[in-house]
Coordinates of C-alpha atoms and ligand atoms in Angstrom, one line a residue:
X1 CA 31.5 -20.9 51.5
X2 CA 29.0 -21.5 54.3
X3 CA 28.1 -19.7 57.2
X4 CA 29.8 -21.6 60.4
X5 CA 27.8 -19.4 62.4
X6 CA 24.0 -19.2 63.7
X7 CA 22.1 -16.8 65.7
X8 CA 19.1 -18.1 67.7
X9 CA 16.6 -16.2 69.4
X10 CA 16.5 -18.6 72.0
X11 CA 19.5 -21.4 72.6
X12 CA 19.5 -23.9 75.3
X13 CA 23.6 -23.9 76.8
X14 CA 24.3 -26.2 79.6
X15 CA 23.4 -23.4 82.4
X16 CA 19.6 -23.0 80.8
X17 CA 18.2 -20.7 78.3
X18 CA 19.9 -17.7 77.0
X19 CA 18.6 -15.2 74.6
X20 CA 20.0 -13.8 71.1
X21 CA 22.7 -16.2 71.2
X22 CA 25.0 -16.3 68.5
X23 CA 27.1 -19.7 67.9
X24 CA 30.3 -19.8 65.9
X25 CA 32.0 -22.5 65.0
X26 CA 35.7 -23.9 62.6
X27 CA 35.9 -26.1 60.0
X28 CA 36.0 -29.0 62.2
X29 CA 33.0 -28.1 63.2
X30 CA 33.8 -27.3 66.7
X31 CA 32.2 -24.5 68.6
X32 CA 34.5 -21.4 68.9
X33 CA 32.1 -18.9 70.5
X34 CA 29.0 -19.1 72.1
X35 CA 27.9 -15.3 72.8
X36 CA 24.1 -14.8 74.4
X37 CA 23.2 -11.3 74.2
X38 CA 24.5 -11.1 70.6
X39 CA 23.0 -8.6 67.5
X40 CA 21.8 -10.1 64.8
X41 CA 23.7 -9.1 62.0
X42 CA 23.5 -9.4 58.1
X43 CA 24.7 -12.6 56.4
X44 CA 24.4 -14.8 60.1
X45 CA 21.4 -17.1 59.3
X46 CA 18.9 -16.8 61.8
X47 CA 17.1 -20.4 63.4
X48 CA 13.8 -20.5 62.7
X49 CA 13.4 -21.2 66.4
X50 CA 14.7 -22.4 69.6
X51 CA 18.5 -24.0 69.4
X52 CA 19.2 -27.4 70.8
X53 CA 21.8 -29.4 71.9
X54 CA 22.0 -32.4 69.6
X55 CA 21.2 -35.8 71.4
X56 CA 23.4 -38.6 71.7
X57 CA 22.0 -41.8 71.4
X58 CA 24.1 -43.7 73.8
X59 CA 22.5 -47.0 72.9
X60 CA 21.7 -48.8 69.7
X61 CA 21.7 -51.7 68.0
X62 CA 20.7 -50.9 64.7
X63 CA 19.7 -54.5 62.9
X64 CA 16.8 -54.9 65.1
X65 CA 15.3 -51.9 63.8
X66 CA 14.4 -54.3 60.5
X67 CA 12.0 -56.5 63.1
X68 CA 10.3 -53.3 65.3
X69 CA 6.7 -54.0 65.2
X70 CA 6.7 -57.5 64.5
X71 CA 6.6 -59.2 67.8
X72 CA 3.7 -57.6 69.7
X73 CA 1.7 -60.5 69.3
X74 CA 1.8 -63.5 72.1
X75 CA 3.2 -66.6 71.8
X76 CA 3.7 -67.8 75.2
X77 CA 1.2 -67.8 77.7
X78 CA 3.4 -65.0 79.2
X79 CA 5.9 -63.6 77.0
X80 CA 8.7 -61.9 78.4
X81 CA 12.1 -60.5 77.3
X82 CA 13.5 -64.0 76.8
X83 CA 10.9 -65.2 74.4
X84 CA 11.1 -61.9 72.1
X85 CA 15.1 -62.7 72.7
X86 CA 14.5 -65.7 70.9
X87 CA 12.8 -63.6 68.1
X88 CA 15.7 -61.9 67.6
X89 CA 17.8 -64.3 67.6
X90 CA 16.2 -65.9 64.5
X91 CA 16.4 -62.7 62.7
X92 CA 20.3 -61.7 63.4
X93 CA 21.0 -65.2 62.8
X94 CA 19.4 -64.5 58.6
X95 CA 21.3 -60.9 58.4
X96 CA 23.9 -60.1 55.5
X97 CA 26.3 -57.2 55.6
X98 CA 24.4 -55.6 52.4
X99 CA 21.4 -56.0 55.3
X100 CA 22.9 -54.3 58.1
X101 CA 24.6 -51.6 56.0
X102 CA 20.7 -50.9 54.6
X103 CA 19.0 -51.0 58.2
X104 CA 21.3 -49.4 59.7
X105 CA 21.5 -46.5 56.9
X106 CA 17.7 -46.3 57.4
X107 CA 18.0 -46.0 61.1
X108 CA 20.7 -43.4 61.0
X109 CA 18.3 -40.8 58.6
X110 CA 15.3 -41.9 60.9
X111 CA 17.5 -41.2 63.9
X112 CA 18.6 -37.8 62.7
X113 CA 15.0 -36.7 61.9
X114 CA 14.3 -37.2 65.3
X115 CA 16.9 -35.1 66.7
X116 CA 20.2 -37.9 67.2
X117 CA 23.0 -36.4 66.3
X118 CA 25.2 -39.2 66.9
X119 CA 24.6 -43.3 68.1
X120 CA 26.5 -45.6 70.4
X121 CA 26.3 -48.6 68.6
X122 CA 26.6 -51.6 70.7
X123 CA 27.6 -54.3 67.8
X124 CA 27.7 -57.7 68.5
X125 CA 26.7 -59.3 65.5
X126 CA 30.9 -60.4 64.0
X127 CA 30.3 -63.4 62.2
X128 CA 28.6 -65.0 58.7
X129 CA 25.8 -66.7 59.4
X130 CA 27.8 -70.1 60.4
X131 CA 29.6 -68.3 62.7
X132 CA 33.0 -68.5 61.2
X133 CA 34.7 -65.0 60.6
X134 CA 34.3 -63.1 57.6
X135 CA 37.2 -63.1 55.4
X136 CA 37.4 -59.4 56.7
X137 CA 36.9 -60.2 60.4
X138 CA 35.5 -56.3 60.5
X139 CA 33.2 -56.9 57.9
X140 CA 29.7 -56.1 59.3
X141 CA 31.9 -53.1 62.0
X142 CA 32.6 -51.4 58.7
X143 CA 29.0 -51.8 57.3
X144 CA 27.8 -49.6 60.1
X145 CA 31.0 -47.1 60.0
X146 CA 29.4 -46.9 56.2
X147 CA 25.9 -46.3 57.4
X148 CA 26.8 -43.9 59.7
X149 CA 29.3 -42.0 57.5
X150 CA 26.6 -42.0 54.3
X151 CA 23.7 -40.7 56.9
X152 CA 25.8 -37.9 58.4
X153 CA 25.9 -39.3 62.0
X154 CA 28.4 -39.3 64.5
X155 CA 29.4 -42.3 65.9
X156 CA 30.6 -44.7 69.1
X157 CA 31.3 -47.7 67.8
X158 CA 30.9 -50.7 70.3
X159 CA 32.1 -54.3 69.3
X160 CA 30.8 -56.5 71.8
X161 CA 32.3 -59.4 73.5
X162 CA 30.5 -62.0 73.7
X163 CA 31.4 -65.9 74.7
X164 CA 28.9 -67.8 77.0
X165 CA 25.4 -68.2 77.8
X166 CA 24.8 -67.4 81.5
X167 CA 27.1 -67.2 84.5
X168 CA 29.8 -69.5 85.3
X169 CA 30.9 -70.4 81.9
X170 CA 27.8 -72.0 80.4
X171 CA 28.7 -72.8 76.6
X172 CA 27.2 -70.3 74.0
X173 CA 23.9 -71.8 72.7
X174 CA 24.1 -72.5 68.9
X175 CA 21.6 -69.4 68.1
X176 CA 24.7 -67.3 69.4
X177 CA 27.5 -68.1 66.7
X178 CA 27.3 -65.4 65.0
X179 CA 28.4 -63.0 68.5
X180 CA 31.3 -65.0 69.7
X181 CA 34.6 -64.3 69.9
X182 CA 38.0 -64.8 72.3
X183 CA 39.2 -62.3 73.7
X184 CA 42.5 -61.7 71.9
X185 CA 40.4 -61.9 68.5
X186 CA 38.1 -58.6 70.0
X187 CA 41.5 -56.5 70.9
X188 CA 42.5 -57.7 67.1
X189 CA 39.3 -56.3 66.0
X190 CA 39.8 -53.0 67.9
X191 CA 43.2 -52.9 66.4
X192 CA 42.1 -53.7 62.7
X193 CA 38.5 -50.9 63.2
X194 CA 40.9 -48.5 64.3
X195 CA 41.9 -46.5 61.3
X196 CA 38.9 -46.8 59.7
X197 CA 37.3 -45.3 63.2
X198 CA 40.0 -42.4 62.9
X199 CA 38.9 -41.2 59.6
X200 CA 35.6 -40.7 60.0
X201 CA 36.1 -39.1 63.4
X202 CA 34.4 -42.0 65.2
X203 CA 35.1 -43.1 68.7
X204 CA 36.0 -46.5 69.2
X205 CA 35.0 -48.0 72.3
X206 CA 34.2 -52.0 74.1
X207 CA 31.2 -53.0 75.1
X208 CA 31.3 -56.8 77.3
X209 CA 28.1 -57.6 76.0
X210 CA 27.0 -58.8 80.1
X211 CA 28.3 -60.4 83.0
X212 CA 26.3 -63.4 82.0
X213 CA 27.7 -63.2 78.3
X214 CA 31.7 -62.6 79.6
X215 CA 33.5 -64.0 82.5
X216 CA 35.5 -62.5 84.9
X217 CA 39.1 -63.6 83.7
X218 CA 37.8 -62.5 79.7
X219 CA 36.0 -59.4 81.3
X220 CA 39.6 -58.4 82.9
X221 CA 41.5 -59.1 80.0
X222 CA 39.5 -57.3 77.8
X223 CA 39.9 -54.1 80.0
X224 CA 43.4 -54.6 80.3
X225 CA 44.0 -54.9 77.0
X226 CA 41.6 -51.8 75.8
X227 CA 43.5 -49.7 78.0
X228 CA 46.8 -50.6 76.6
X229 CA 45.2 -49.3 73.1
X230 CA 43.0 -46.6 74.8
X231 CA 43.0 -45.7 78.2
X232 CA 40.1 -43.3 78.1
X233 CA 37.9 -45.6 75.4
X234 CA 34.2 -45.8 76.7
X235 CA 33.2 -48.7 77.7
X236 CA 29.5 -50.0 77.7
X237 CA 27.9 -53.3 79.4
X238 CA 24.2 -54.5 80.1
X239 CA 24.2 -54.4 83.6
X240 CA 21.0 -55.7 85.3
X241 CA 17.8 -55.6 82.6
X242 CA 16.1 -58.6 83.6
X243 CA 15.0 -59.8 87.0
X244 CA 16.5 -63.1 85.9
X245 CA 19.7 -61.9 85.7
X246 CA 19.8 -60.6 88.9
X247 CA 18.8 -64.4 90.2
X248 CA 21.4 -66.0 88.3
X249 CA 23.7 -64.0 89.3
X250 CA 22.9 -63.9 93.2
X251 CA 23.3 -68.0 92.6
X252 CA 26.5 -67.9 90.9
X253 CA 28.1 -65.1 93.0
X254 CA 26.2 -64.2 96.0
X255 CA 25.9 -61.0 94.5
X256 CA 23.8 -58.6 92.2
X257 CA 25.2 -57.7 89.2
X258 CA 25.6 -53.9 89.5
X259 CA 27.3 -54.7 92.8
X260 CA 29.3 -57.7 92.0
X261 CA 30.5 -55.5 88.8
X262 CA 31.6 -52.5 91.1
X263 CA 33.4 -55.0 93.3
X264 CA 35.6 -56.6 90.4
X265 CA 36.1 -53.8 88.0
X266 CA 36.8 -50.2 87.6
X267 CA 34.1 -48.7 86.9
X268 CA 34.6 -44.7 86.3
X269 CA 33.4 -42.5 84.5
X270 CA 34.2 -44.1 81.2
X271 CA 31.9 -46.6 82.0
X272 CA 27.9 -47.1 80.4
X273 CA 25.7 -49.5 82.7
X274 CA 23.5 -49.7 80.2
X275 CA 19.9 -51.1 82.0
X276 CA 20.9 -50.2 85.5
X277 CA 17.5 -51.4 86.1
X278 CA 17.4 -53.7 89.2
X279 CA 19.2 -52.2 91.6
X280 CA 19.4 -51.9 95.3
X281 CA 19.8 -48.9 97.8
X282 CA 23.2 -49.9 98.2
X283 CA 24.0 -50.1 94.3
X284 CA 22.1 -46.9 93.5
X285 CA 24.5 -45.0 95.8
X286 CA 27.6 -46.9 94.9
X287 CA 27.3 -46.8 91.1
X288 CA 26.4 -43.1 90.9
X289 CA 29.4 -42.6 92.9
X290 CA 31.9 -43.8 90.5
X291 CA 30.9 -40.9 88.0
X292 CA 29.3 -44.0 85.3
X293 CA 26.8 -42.6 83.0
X294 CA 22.9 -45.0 83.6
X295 CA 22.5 -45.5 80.5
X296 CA 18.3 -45.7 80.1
X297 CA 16.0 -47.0 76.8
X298 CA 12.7 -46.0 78.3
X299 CA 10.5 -47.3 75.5
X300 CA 12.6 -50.0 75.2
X301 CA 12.9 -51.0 78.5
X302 CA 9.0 -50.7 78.3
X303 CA 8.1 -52.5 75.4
X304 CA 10.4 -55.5 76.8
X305 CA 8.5 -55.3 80.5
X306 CA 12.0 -55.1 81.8
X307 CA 10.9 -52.6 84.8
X308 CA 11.1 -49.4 86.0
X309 CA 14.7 -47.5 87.0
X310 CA 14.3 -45.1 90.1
X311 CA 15.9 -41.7 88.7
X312 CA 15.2 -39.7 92.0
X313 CA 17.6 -42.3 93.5
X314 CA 20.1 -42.4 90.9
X315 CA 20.0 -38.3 90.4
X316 CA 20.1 -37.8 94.3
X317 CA 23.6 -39.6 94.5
X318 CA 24.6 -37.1 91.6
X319 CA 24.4 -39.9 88.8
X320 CA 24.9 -38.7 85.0
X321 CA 22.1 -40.2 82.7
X322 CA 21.7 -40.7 79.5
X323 CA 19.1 -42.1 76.9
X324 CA 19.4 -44.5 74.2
X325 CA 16.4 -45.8 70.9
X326 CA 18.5 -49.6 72.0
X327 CA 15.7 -51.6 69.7
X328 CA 14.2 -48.9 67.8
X329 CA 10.9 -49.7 68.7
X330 CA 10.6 -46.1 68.8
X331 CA 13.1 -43.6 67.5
X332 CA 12.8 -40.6 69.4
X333 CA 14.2 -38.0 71.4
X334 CA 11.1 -36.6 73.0
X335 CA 9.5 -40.0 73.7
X336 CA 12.5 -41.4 75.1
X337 CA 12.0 -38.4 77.3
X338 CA 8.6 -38.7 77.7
X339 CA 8.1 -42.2 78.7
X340 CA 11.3 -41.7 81.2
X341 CA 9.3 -39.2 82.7
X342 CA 5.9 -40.4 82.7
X343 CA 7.3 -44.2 84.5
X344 CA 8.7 -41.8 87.7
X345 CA 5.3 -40.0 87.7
X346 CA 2.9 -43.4 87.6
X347 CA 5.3 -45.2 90.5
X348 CA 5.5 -42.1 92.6
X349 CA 2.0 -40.9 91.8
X350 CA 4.0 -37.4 91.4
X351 CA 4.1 -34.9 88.3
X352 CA 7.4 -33.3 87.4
X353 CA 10.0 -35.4 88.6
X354 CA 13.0 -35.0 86.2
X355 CA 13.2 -31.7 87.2
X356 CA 15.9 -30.1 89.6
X357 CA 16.3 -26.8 92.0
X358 CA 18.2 -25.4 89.1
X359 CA 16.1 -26.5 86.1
X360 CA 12.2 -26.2 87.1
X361 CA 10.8 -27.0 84.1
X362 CA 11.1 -30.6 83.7
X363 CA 11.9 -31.2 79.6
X364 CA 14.3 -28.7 79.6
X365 CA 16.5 -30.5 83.0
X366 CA 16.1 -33.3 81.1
X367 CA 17.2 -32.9 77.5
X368 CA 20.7 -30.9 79.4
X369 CA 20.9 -34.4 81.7
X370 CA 20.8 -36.5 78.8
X371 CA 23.0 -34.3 76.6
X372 CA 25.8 -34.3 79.2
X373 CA 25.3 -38.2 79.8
X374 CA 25.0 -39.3 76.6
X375 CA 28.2 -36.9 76.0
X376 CA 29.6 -38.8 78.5
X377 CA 29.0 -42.5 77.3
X378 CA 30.0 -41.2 74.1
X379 CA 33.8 -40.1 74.6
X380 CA 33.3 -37.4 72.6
X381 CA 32.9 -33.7 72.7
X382 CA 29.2 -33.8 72.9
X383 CA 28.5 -31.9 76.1
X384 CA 26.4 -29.4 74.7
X385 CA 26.5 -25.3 73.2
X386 CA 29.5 -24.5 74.8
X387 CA 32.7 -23.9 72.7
X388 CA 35.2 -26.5 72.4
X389 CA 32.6 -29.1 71.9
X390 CA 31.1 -30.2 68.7
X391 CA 28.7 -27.8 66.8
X392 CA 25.8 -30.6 67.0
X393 CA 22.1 -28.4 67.0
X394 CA 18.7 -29.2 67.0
X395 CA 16.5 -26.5 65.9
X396 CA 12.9 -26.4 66.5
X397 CA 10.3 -25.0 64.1
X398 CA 8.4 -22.2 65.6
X399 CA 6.1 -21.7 63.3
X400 CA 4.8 -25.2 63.8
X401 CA 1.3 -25.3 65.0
X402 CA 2.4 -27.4 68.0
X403 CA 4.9 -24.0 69.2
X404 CA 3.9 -21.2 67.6
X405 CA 3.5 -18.0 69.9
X406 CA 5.0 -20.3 72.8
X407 CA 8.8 -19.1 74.6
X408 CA 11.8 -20.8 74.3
X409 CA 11.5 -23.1 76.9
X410 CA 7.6 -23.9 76.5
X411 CA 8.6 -24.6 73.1
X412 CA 11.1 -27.8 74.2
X413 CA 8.4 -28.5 76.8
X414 CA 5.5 -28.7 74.3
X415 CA 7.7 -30.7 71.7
X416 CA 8.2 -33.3 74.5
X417 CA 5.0 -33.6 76.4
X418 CA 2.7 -32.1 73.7
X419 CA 3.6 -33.2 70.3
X420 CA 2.2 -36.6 70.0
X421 CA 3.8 -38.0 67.2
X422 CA 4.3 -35.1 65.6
X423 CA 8.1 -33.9 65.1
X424 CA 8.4 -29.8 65.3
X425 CA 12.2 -29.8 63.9
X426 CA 13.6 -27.3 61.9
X427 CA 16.9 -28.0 61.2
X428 CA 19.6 -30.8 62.4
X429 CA 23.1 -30.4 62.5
X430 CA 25.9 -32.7 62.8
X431 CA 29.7 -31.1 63.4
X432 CA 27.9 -27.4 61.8
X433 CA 26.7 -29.5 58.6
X434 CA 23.0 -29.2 58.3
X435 CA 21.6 -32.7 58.2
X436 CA 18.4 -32.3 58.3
X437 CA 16.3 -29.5 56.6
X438 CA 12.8 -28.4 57.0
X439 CA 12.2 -31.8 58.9
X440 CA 13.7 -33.9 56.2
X441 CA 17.2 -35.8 55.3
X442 CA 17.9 -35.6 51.8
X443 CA 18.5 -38.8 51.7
X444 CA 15.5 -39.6 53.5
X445 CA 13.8 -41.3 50.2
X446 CA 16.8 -43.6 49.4
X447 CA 16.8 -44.5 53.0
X448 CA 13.5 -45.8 53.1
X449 CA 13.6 -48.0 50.0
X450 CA 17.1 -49.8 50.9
X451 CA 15.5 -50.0 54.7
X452 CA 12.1 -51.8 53.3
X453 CA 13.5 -54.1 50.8
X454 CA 16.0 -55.7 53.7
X455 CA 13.2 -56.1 55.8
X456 CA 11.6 -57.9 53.1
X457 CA 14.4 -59.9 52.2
X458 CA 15.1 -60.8 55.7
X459 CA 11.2 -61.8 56.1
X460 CA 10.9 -63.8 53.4
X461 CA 14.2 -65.6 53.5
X462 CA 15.5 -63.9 50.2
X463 CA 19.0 -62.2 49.6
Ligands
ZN501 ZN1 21.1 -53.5 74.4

């Protein structure tokens, strides 16, 4: 049998560092105990450094990690999110199921390696590539419930709703087919994913893909008829990522969109905003006050120019946060981190700024933050090495030239701010199952190869 129990020199638990902390945990894979100030004893393996609370990614969507990297090049005389939109849409538009299941496999190893434990995955691609249903209308959901299950992650899964072009109605443009769907056919799919969610231990959640993408009478139909299946189901939306949006929206409505969402629907703490990006005074204050989780892609929200979120403001009113790889651009926990930091620190011309009274040093109040968030936007017991929640642990290698002779909590500060793209993990763990070993996944090589030759297939037009 194997251990369910570690001891760690040093373990990060949601109050800050403790020492000689020994974690126990059931088959399920819950934590049971969490003890600082334990004895080592014989036959309780012993991390070969500093223990972690796994991340949750709280926003993915894993197909367009097949085309990261191939649209930094310009093709506008000022490119912008809409014109690598349009990218995209050419390459979801060629995507099989065998595609996604590949990609998304590939992501899910990659994603553990970095220190993901589990992956809100914000689906939205339903249909064959004419649009019409597949004869399984869950057919590409269950793709990624078998990518996730074969990697060892834990999973959110997010079908999104999807059925117009902008505000007001407009009709879904033809590069769209393959997202839309009425409403009653999403609470079908929720009903049909179900099971198949259950027996993997998956959450299932809804994600209305935008308030440009859903309106108001589908947006409130869909809640009403999530709740009737779920009442605490997590539900995600793209709030305000484009400045665009926010104009469209103040025509259509008079209002932003964080606003004109916390006006018409109620938002809670089940809620994501995913790209809470363009807000004002008035919505920072409001939105953190409904207990929703910000959910924030740093280097995606970069590498798309969509702008810069104030945390200060959003941390100030108490708001929970929480980080997300969104186009795995880049997959990684400490450079999500990193570039979230680093943004607050060039706008406020300030060093430190993630950090709080209780948690000075700034990597270590940031990884708890996005732990609890992405928890959070999760709806699942995520929240951390505490018992009752999910045994999910990052372990970092001490002996690797980037940490060695550092403490604890210089160790997760050098791993975020000093690594480079370097990755100092030990070990991964997903429920108490050790995903990741010396670095690696074991599936790590069979990964790769399915990953590159869908990329290839999708970039050359073959099947
Ligand atoms: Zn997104």
């Amino acid at each position: 049998m194997t251990a369910r129990s570690l001891f760690a020199d040093h373990a990060l638990l949601p109050g800050g560092w403790a020492r000689d902390v020994r974690l126990d945990w059931d088959a399920t894979g819950r934590l049971t105990a969490v003890q600082p100030g334990a004895t080592a004893t014989r036959g309780i393996p012993r991390a070969e450094g500093p223990v972690l609370p796994g991340m949750p990614n709280l926003h993915s969507h894993a197909f367009q990690r097949g085309m990261a990297g191939l649209t930094e090049y310009r093709a506008e005389a000022q490119d912008s999110f809409w014109s690598w939109r349009s990218l995209m849409y050419r390459f979801a538009l060629r995507l099989s199921p065998a595609q996604l299941e590949a990609i998304a496999f590939g992501l899910y190893v990659d994603m553990l390696e970095a220190g993901y434990t589990s992956v809100c995955e914000f689906h939205y691609v339903h249909h064959d590539t004419d649009g019409h249903p597949y004869a399984d209308d869950a057919e590409l959901a269950r793709a990624l419930l078998r990518a996730a299950a074969r990697a060892g992650i834990g999973l959110t899964l997010l079908p999104v709703l999807y059925q117009t072009s902008g505000f007001g109605g407009a009709a879904p443009a033809e590069g769209q087919r393959r997202f839309i769907r009425s409403t009653d056919s999403m609470l079908r799919l929720l009903d049909a994913l179900r099971p198949a969610c259950d027996a993997q231990g998956a959450r299932l959640g809804l994600a209305p893909h935008s308030l440009r993408a859903v309106p108001p009478e589908a947006l409130r139909d869909a809640l009403a008829g999530l709740a009737a299946q779920d009442a605490t189901a997590p539900i995600h939306i793209h709030i305000a990522e484009q400045t665009q949006e926010v104009d469209d929206c103040l025509t259509w409505s008079g209002q932003r969109p964080v606003a004109w969402l916390l006006d018409h629907a109620p938002v809670d703490a089940r809620w994501c905003l995913v790209h809470a990006t363009h807000m004002d005074a008035d919505e920072y204050r409001r939105a953190a006050a409904t207990g929703a989780v910000a959910g924030l892609c740093p280097t995606t929200e970069a590498n798309l120019g969509d702008g810069l979120f104030d945390l200060p403001q959003w941390t100030q009113g108490r708001g929970a946060w929480g980080v997300g790889s969104d186009s795995h651009a880049c997959v990684d926990v400490a450079e999500e981190l990193l570039m979230l930091e680093y943004g607050q620190r060039l706008i406020r011309r300030q060093r430190n700024v993630a950090a709080t009274a209780a948690q000075p040093e700034v990597a270590t109040a940031m990884w708890l933050a996005a732990v609890a968030g992405g928890a959070q936007a999760s709806g699942r017991d995520l929240g951390g090495l505490a018992t009752g929640q999910q045994a999910d642990l990052v372990v970092l290698d001490a002996a690797h030239p980037v940490l060695a002779g550092l403490e604890g909590p210089q160790m997760l500060s050098a791993h975020v701010f000093a690594a480079g793209r370097q990755r100092p993990l030990a070990q991964v763990r997903v429920a108490g199952r050790i995903a990741v070993e010396a670095g690696a996944h074991p599936l790590r090589a069979e990964a790769q190869r399915g990953f590159v030759q869908a990329r290839r297939e999708l970039l050359t037009g073959g099947a």
